[in-house]
Amino acid sequence: MPRCCPFRPVSSPLTPSASRSPSWRKRFPGRRSPPEAAPPWSVSASWGWVLVQLAKRHAPGLLVGVDPDPARRARALALGADLAFAPDEVPDEHLGTRFDVVLEATGVTPGLATAGRLVRPFGTLNVVGYHHTGDAKMDMDLWYKAVTVVNGFCPDRTRTIAAMAVALELIAQRRFSYAPLVTHWYTLDQVDEAFAAMAAAGPDFVKGVLVNP
């Protein structure tokens, strides 16, 4: 059954390896030996780059980014991903057999489908992307692979506020930074220019910030 909680401090697949080792049998049912590497995977976009930073701190294994845009793949590598591929260039050895944890951050159905193909049997698919319109087909392979689906968005405001508190604490402790994602600065009288740059979404644009000088 899909679960709804953006942060699960005890059982999250991003929990540091030191705390998850004793309970690996519960976390990876069906496996005969502990996972030597539990590599999360991210479909990179703005959220994907956020996840790369967070996953890099906790992932004991390979961290791979997937995005169709070369500039975004390069930024994922700069932020800590070990490898980065276009969706149609992911090596066969990574498809459906390698990744214990997959982080989807696209918010579009094709990205979600790609993420589902990469997660291994008994793995975890984290749906972080905001799928706000239309219908998405259920990939029955996720059912047959006994994949655990974790929803990154939650209707429970109590959990959402708790997750925001965790995020702010990470920023305060300098364990996470938005600084690498802020590529453009604008004054208030440049607001039209800022929105134009956001709409154009050039290869060098990630996030713009409006400041009051």
PDB file of C-alpha atoms in Angstrom:
ATOM      1  CA  MET A   1       0.000   0.000   0.000  1.00  0.00           C
ATOM      2  CA  PRO A   2       1.309   3.488  -0.725  1.00  0.00           C
ATOM      3  CA  ARG A   3       2.315   5.378   2.365  1.00  0.00           C
ATOM      4  CA  CYS A   4       1.989   9.071   2.992  1.00  0.00           C
ATOM      5  CA  CYS A   5       4.754  10.855   4.812  1.00  0.00           C
ATOM      6  CA  PRO A   6       7.518  13.086   3.416  1.00  0.00           C
ATOM      7  CA  PHE A   7       9.923  12.311   6.266  1.00  0.00           C
ATOM      8  CA  ARG A   8      10.225   9.040   8.157  1.00  0.00           C
ATOM      9  CA  PRO A   9      13.209   9.529  10.505  1.00  0.00           C
ATOM     10  CA  VAL A  10      13.255   5.927  11.720  1.00  0.00           C
ATOM     11  CA  SER A  11      12.405   3.805   8.704  1.00  0.00           C
ATOM     12  CA  SER A  12      13.308   6.079   5.800  1.00  0.00           C
ATOM     13  CA  PRO A  13      15.471   4.508   3.076  1.00  0.00           C
ATOM     14  CA  LEU A  14      17.705   7.562   3.464  1.00  0.00           C
ATOM     15  CA  THR A  15      18.534   6.747   7.078  1.00  0.00           C
ATOM     16  CA  PRO A  16      22.345   6.571   7.561  1.00  0.00           C
ATOM     17  CA  SER A  17      23.788   3.119   6.979  1.00  0.00           C
ATOM     18  CA  ALA A  18      25.100   2.834  10.527  1.00  0.00           C
ATOM     19  CA  SER A  19      21.572   2.837  11.922  1.00  0.00           C
ATOM     20  CA  ARG A  20      19.994   0.633   9.291  1.00  0.00           C
ATOM     21  CA  SER A  21      22.475  -2.248   9.259  1.00  0.00           C
ATOM     22  CA  PRO A  22      20.995  -4.240  12.165  1.00  0.00           C
ATOM     23  CA  SER A  23      17.524  -4.315  10.617  1.00  0.00           C
ATOM     24  CA  TRP A  24      18.347  -4.889   6.966  1.00  0.00           C
ATOM     25  CA  ARG A  25      16.306  -8.110   6.848  1.00  0.00           C
ATOM     26  CA  LYS A  26      13.126  -6.209   7.752  1.00  0.00           C
ATOM     27  CA  ARG A  27      13.933  -3.404   5.323  1.00  0.00           C
ATOM     28  CA  PHE A  28      14.844  -5.712   2.414  1.00  0.00           C
ATOM     29  CA  PRO A  29      12.570  -8.790   2.698  1.00  0.00           C
ATOM     30  CA  GLY A  30      13.443 -11.600   0.349  1.00  0.00           C
ATOM     31  CA  ARG A  31      17.153 -10.820   0.245  1.00  0.00           C
ATOM     32  CA  ARG A  32      19.557 -13.467   1.502  1.00  0.00           C
ATOM     33  CA  SER A  33      22.399 -11.127   2.316  1.00  0.00           C
ATOM     34  CA  PRO A  34      22.778  -7.485   3.400  1.00  0.00           C
ATOM     35  CA  PRO A  35      22.844  -4.979   0.533  1.00  0.00           C
ATOM     36  CA  GLU A  36      26.448  -3.987  -0.113  1.00  0.00           C
ATOM     37  CA  ALA A  37      25.179  -0.847  -1.818  1.00  0.00           C
ATOM     38  CA  ALA A  38      21.722   0.648  -1.652  1.00  0.00           C
ATOM     39  CA  PRO A  39      21.881   3.233  -4.404  1.00  0.00           C
ATOM     40  CA  PRO A  40      19.041   5.715  -4.610  1.00  0.00           C
ATOM     41  CA  TRP A  41      18.258   7.125  -8.016  1.00  0.00           C
ATOM     42  CA  SER A  42      16.930  10.537  -8.897  1.00  0.00           C
ATOM     43  CA  VAL A  43      15.230  11.943 -11.974  1.00  0.00           C
ATOM     44  CA  SER A  44      16.861  15.346 -11.811  1.00  0.00           C
ATOM     45  CA  ALA A  45      15.071  18.657 -11.873  1.00  0.00           C
ATOM     46  CA  SER A  46      15.049  21.313  -9.156  1.00  0.00           C
ATOM     47  CA  TRP A  47      13.680  18.777  -6.668  1.00  0.00           C
ATOM     48  CA  GLY A  48      16.027  16.170  -8.057  1.00  0.00           C
ATOM     49  CA  TRP A  49      19.042  18.339  -7.259  1.00  0.00           C
ATOM     50  CA  VAL A  50      17.728  18.799  -3.736  1.00  0.00           C
ATOM     51  CA  LEU A  51      17.433  15.031  -3.384  1.00  0.00           C
ATOM     52  CA  VAL A  52      20.946  14.511  -4.725  1.00  0.00           C
ATOM     53  CA  GLN A  53      22.329  16.563  -1.840  1.00  0.00           C
ATOM     54  CA  LEU A  54      20.252  14.750   0.765  1.00  0.00           C
ATOM     55  CA  ALA A  55      20.844  11.282  -0.655  1.00  0.00           C
ATOM     56  CA  LYS A  56      24.585  11.855  -0.974  1.00  0.00           C
ATOM     57  CA  ARG A  57      24.802  12.326   2.788  1.00  0.00           C
ATOM     58  CA  HIS A  58      23.028   9.065   3.562  1.00  0.00           C
ATOM     59  CA  ALA A  59      23.433   6.707   0.611  1.00  0.00           C
ATOM     60  CA  PRO A  60      26.040   4.010   1.277  1.00  0.00           C
ATOM     61  CA  GLY A  61      26.253   3.062  -2.402  1.00  0.00           C
ATOM     62  CA  LEU A  62      26.061   4.386  -5.928  1.00  0.00           C
ATOM     63  CA  LEU A  63      23.993   7.527  -6.570  1.00  0.00           C
ATOM     64  CA  VAL A  64      22.722   7.870 -10.145  1.00  0.00           C
ATOM     65  CA  GLY A  65      20.845  10.769 -11.743  1.00  0.00           C
ATOM     66  CA  VAL A  66      18.597  10.461 -14.801  1.00  0.00           C
ATOM     67  CA  ASP A  67      17.459  13.443 -16.861  1.00  0.00           C
ATOM     68  CA  PRO A  68      16.993  14.115 -20.598  1.00  0.00           C
ATOM     69  CA  ASP A  69      18.775  17.488 -20.384  1.00  0.00           C
ATOM     70  CA  PRO A  70      22.611  17.424 -20.597  1.00  0.00           C
ATOM     71  CA  ALA A  71      22.994  20.600 -18.523  1.00  0.00           C
ATOM     72  CA  ARG A  72      20.858  19.143 -15.747  1.00  0.00           C
ATOM     73  CA  ARG A  73      22.848  15.920 -15.774  1.00  0.00           C
ATOM     74  CA  ALA A  74      26.047  17.938 -15.453  1.00  0.00           C
ATOM     75  CA  ARG A  75      24.620  19.849 -12.496  1.00  0.00           C
ATOM     76  CA  ALA A  76      23.580  16.580 -10.836  1.00  0.00           C
ATOM     77  CA  LEU A  77      27.165  15.338 -11.116  1.00  0.00           C
ATOM     78  CA  ALA A  78      28.462  18.611  -9.689  1.00  0.00           C
ATOM     79  CA  LEU A  79      26.132  18.262  -6.693  1.00  0.00           C
ATOM     80  CA  GLY A  80      27.293  14.747  -5.870  1.00  0.00           C
ATOM     81  CA  ALA A  81      25.759  12.165  -8.204  1.00  0.00           C
ATOM     82  CA  ASP A  82      28.208   9.405  -9.135  1.00  0.00           C
ATOM     83  CA  LEU A  83      26.730   8.825 -12.594  1.00  0.00           C
ATOM     84  CA  ALA A  84      24.133  10.528 -14.783  1.00  0.00           C
ATOM     85  CA  PHE A  85      22.271   9.208 -17.831  1.00  0.00           C
ATOM     86  CA  ALA A  86      19.567  10.262 -20.248  1.00  0.00           C
ATOM     87  CA  PRO A  87      16.402   8.151 -19.751  1.00  0.00           C
ATOM     88  CA  ASP A  88      16.955   6.214 -22.986  1.00  0.00           C
ATOM     89  CA  GLU A  89      20.646   5.682 -22.245  1.00  0.00           C
ATOM     90  CA  VAL A  90      20.431   3.961 -18.870  1.00  0.00           C
ATOM     91  CA  PRO A  91      22.584   0.809 -19.151  1.00  0.00           C
ATOM     92  CA  ASP A  92      20.697  -2.475 -19.217  1.00  0.00           C
ATOM     93  CA  GLU A  93      22.344  -3.629 -15.997  1.00  0.00           C
ATOM     94  CA  HIS A  94      20.549  -0.829 -14.129  1.00  0.00           C
ATOM     95  CA  LEU A  95      17.044  -1.577 -15.420  1.00  0.00           C
ATOM     96  CA  GLY A  96      14.851  -3.243 -12.817  1.00  0.00           C
ATOM     97  CA  THR A  97      17.560  -5.127 -10.965  1.00  0.00           C
ATOM     98  CA  ARG A  98      19.981  -2.684  -9.377  1.00  0.00           C
ATOM     99  CA  PHE A  99      18.305   0.092  -7.418  1.00  0.00           C
ATOM    100  CA  ASP A 100      16.979  -0.526  -3.925  1.00  0.00           C
ATOM    101  CA  VAL A 101      15.663   3.042  -3.658  1.00  0.00           C
ATOM    102  CA  VAL A 102      14.370   5.216  -6.503  1.00  0.00           C
ATOM    103  CA  LEU A 103      13.515   8.901  -6.035  1.00  0.00           C
ATOM    104  CA  GLU A 104      11.181  10.301  -8.693  1.00  0.00           C
ATOM    105  CA  ALA A 105      11.156  14.112  -8.914  1.00  0.00           C
ATOM    106  CA  THR A 106       9.763  14.894 -12.357  1.00  0.00           C
ATOM    107  CA  GLY A 107       6.059  15.371 -11.685  1.00  0.00           C
ATOM    108  CA  VAL A 108       5.212  13.887 -15.091  1.00  0.00           C
ATOM    109  CA  THR A 109       3.906  10.439 -16.006  1.00  0.00           C
ATOM    110  CA  PRO A 110       6.839   9.420 -18.270  1.00  0.00           C
ATOM    111  CA  GLY A 111       9.292  10.172 -15.460  1.00  0.00           C
ATOM    112  CA  LEU A 112       7.239   8.121 -13.026  1.00  0.00           C
ATOM    113  CA  ALA A 113       7.146   5.232 -15.511  1.00  0.00           C
ATOM    114  CA  THR A 114      10.925   5.372 -15.934  1.00  0.00           C
ATOM    115  CA  ALA A 115      11.397   5.373 -12.172  1.00  0.00           C
ATOM    116  CA  GLY A 116       9.163   2.312 -11.865  1.00  0.00           C
ATOM    117  CA  ARG A 117      11.263   0.406 -14.388  1.00  0.00           C
ATOM    118  CA  LEU A 118      14.455   1.045 -12.433  1.00  0.00           C
ATOM    119  CA  VAL A 119      13.413  -0.048  -8.952  1.00  0.00           C
ATOM    120  CA  ARG A 120      14.330  -3.605  -8.053  1.00  0.00           C
ATOM    121  CA  PRO A 121      11.996  -6.255  -6.594  1.00  0.00           C
ATOM    122  CA  PHE A 122      11.229  -5.456  -2.930  1.00  0.00           C
ATOM    123  CA  GLY A 123      12.685  -1.986  -3.500  1.00  0.00           C
ATOM    124  CA  THR A 124      11.250   1.416  -2.589  1.00  0.00           C
ATOM    125  CA  LEU A 125       9.866   4.030  -4.977  1.00  0.00           C
ATOM    126  CA  ASN A 126       9.656   7.537  -3.499  1.00  0.00           C
ATOM    127  CA  VAL A 127       7.219   9.685  -5.496  1.00  0.00           C
ATOM    128  CA  VAL A 128       8.485  13.184  -4.698  1.00  0.00           C
ATOM    129  CA  GLY A 129       7.356  14.790  -7.955  1.00  0.00           C
ATOM    130  CA  TYR A 130       4.152  16.821  -7.856  1.00  0.00           C
ATOM    131  CA  HIS A 131       1.672  15.003 -10.122  1.00  0.00           C
ATOM    132  CA  HIS A 132      -1.129  17.548  -9.878  1.00  0.00           C
ATOM    133  CA  THR A 133      -3.191  17.053 -13.040  1.00  0.00           C
ATOM    134  CA  GLY A 134      -4.535  14.214 -15.154  1.00  0.00           C
ATOM    135  CA  ASP A 135      -4.444  10.482 -14.583  1.00  0.00           C
ATOM    136  CA  ALA A 136      -1.363   8.308 -14.220  1.00  0.00           C
ATOM    137  CA  LYS A 137      -1.485   4.637 -15.157  1.00  0.00           C
ATOM    138  CA  MET A 138      -0.542   2.122 -12.526  1.00  0.00           C
ATOM    139  CA  ASP A 139       2.411   0.019 -13.651  1.00  0.00           C
ATOM    140  CA  MET A 140       1.430  -3.458 -12.507  1.00  0.00           C
ATOM    141  CA  ASP A 141       5.082  -4.500 -12.543  1.00  0.00           C
ATOM    142  CA  LEU A 142       5.405  -2.483  -9.326  1.00  0.00           C
ATOM    143  CA  TRP A 143       2.780  -4.767  -7.808  1.00  0.00           C
ATOM    144  CA  TYR A 144       4.432  -7.947  -9.025  1.00  0.00           C
ATOM    145  CA  LYS A 145       7.854  -6.720  -7.874  1.00  0.00           C
ATOM    146  CA  ALA A 146       6.409  -6.043  -4.383  1.00  0.00           C
ATOM    147  CA  VAL A 147       7.655  -2.468  -4.532  1.00  0.00           C
ATOM    148  CA  THR A 148       6.934  -0.156  -1.598  1.00  0.00           C
ATOM    149  CA  VAL A 149       5.588   3.186  -2.851  1.00  0.00           C
ATOM    150  CA  VAL A 150       6.137   6.212  -0.599  1.00  0.00           C
ATOM    151  CA  ASN A 151       4.213   9.384  -1.370  1.00  0.00           C
ATOM    152  CA  GLY A 152       6.214  12.590  -0.947  1.00  0.00           C
ATOM    153  CA  PHE A 153       3.067  14.713  -0.697  1.00  0.00           C
ATOM    154  CA  CYS A 154       0.623  14.297   2.143  1.00  0.00           C
ATOM    155  CA  PRO A 155      -2.874  15.603   2.993  1.00  0.00           C
ATOM    156  CA  ASP A 156      -2.019  15.495   6.705  1.00  0.00           C
ATOM    157  CA  ARG A 157      -0.871  19.044   7.529  1.00  0.00           C
ATOM    158  CA  THR A 158       0.604  17.886  10.835  1.00  0.00           C
ATOM    159  CA  ARG A 159       3.060  15.644   9.013  1.00  0.00           C
ATOM    160  CA  THR A 160       3.767  18.322   6.428  1.00  0.00           C
ATOM    161  CA  ILE A 161       4.617  20.903   9.095  1.00  0.00           C
ATOM    162  CA  ALA A 162       6.806  18.362  10.896  1.00  0.00           C
ATOM    163  CA  ALA A 163       8.655  17.689   7.643  1.00  0.00           C
ATOM    164  CA  MET A 164       9.171  21.421   7.109  1.00  0.00           C
ATOM    165  CA  ALA A 165      10.663  21.670  10.603  1.00  0.00           C
ATOM    166  CA  VAL A 166      13.114  18.891   9.758  1.00  0.00           C
ATOM    167  CA  ALA A 167      14.062  20.639   6.511  1.00  0.00           C
ATOM    168  CA  LEU A 168      14.651  23.982   8.244  1.00  0.00           C
ATOM    169  CA  GLU A 169      16.795  22.265  10.854  1.00  0.00           C
ATOM    170  CA  LEU A 170      18.935  20.679   8.127  1.00  0.00           C
ATOM    171  CA  ILE A 171      19.447  24.107   6.569  1.00  0.00           C
ATOM    172  CA  ALA A 172      20.245  25.703   9.950  1.00  0.00           C
ATOM    173  CA  GLN A 173      22.846  22.998  10.612  1.00  0.00           C
ATOM    174  CA  ARG A 174      24.319  23.598   7.134  1.00  0.00           C
ATOM    175  CA  ARG A 175      23.716  19.970   6.257  1.00  0.00           C
ATOM    176  CA  PHE A 176      21.795  21.132   3.210  1.00  0.00           C
ATOM    177  CA  SER A 177      21.965  24.299   1.116  1.00  0.00           C
ATOM    178  CA  TYR A 178      19.825  25.859  -1.576  1.00  0.00           C
ATOM    179  CA  ALA A 179      22.762  28.068  -2.587  1.00  0.00           C
ATOM    180  CA  PRO A 180      23.903  25.828  -5.499  1.00  0.00           C
ATOM    181  CA  LEU A 181      20.390  26.040  -6.958  1.00  0.00           C
ATOM    182  CA  VAL A 182      20.122  29.855  -6.945  1.00  0.00           C
ATOM    183  CA  THR A 183      21.591  30.925 -10.264  1.00  0.00           C
ATOM    184  CA  HIS A 184      19.961  34.322 -10.831  1.00  0.00           C
ATOM    185  CA  TRP A 185      19.258  37.377  -8.670  1.00  0.00           C
ATOM    186  CA  TYR A 186      16.806  40.170  -9.474  1.00  0.00           C
ATOM    187  CA  THR A 187      15.648  43.377  -7.838  1.00  0.00           C
ATOM    188  CA  LEU A 188      11.937  44.057  -7.439  1.00  0.00           C
ATOM    189  CA  ASP A 189      11.861  46.323 -10.478  1.00  0.00           C
ATOM    190  CA  GLN A 190      13.196  43.390 -12.543  1.00  0.00           C
ATOM    191  CA  VAL A 191      10.292  41.096 -11.725  1.00  0.00           C
ATOM    192  CA  ASP A 192       9.172  40.869 -15.365  1.00  0.00           C
ATOM    193  CA  GLU A 193      12.687  39.883 -16.391  1.00  0.00           C
ATOM    194  CA  ALA A 194      12.735  37.268 -13.648  1.00  0.00           C
ATOM    195  CA  PHE A 195       9.496  35.649 -14.812  1.00  0.00           C
ATOM    196  CA  ALA A 196      10.701  35.726 -18.422  1.00  0.00           C
ATOM    197  CA  ALA A 197      13.895  33.903 -17.447  1.00  0.00           C
ATOM    198  CA  MET A 198      11.898  31.333 -15.505  1.00  0.00           C
ATOM    199  CA  ALA A 199       9.580  30.743 -18.461  1.00  0.00           C
ATOM    200  CA  ALA A 200      12.504  30.425 -20.878  1.00  0.00           C
ATOM    201  CA  ALA A 201      14.222  27.913 -18.550  1.00  0.00           C
ATOM    202  CA  GLY A 202      17.619  28.209 -20.193  1.00  0.00           C
ATOM    203  CA  PRO A 203      20.347  25.654 -19.441  1.00  0.00           C
ATOM    204  CA  ASP A 204      22.008  27.985 -16.922  1.00  0.00           C
ATOM    205  CA  PHE A 205      18.790  28.819 -15.053  1.00  0.00           C
ATOM    206  CA  VAL A 206      17.672  26.857 -12.007  1.00  0.00           C
ATOM    207  CA  LYS A 207      16.127  29.254  -9.500  1.00  0.00           C
ATOM    208  CA  GLY A 208      15.852  33.031  -9.413  1.00  0.00           C
ATOM    209  CA  VAL A 209      15.561  35.146  -6.275  1.00  0.00           C
ATOM    210  CA  LEU A 210      13.911  38.562  -5.938  1.00  0.00           C
ATOM    211  CA  VAL A 211      15.646  40.913  -3.501  1.00  0.00           C
ATOM    212  CA  ASN A 212      14.774  44.342  -2.184  1.00  0.00           C
ATOM    213  CA  PRO A 213      18.012  46.356  -2.295  1.00  0.00           C
TER     214      PRO A 213
END
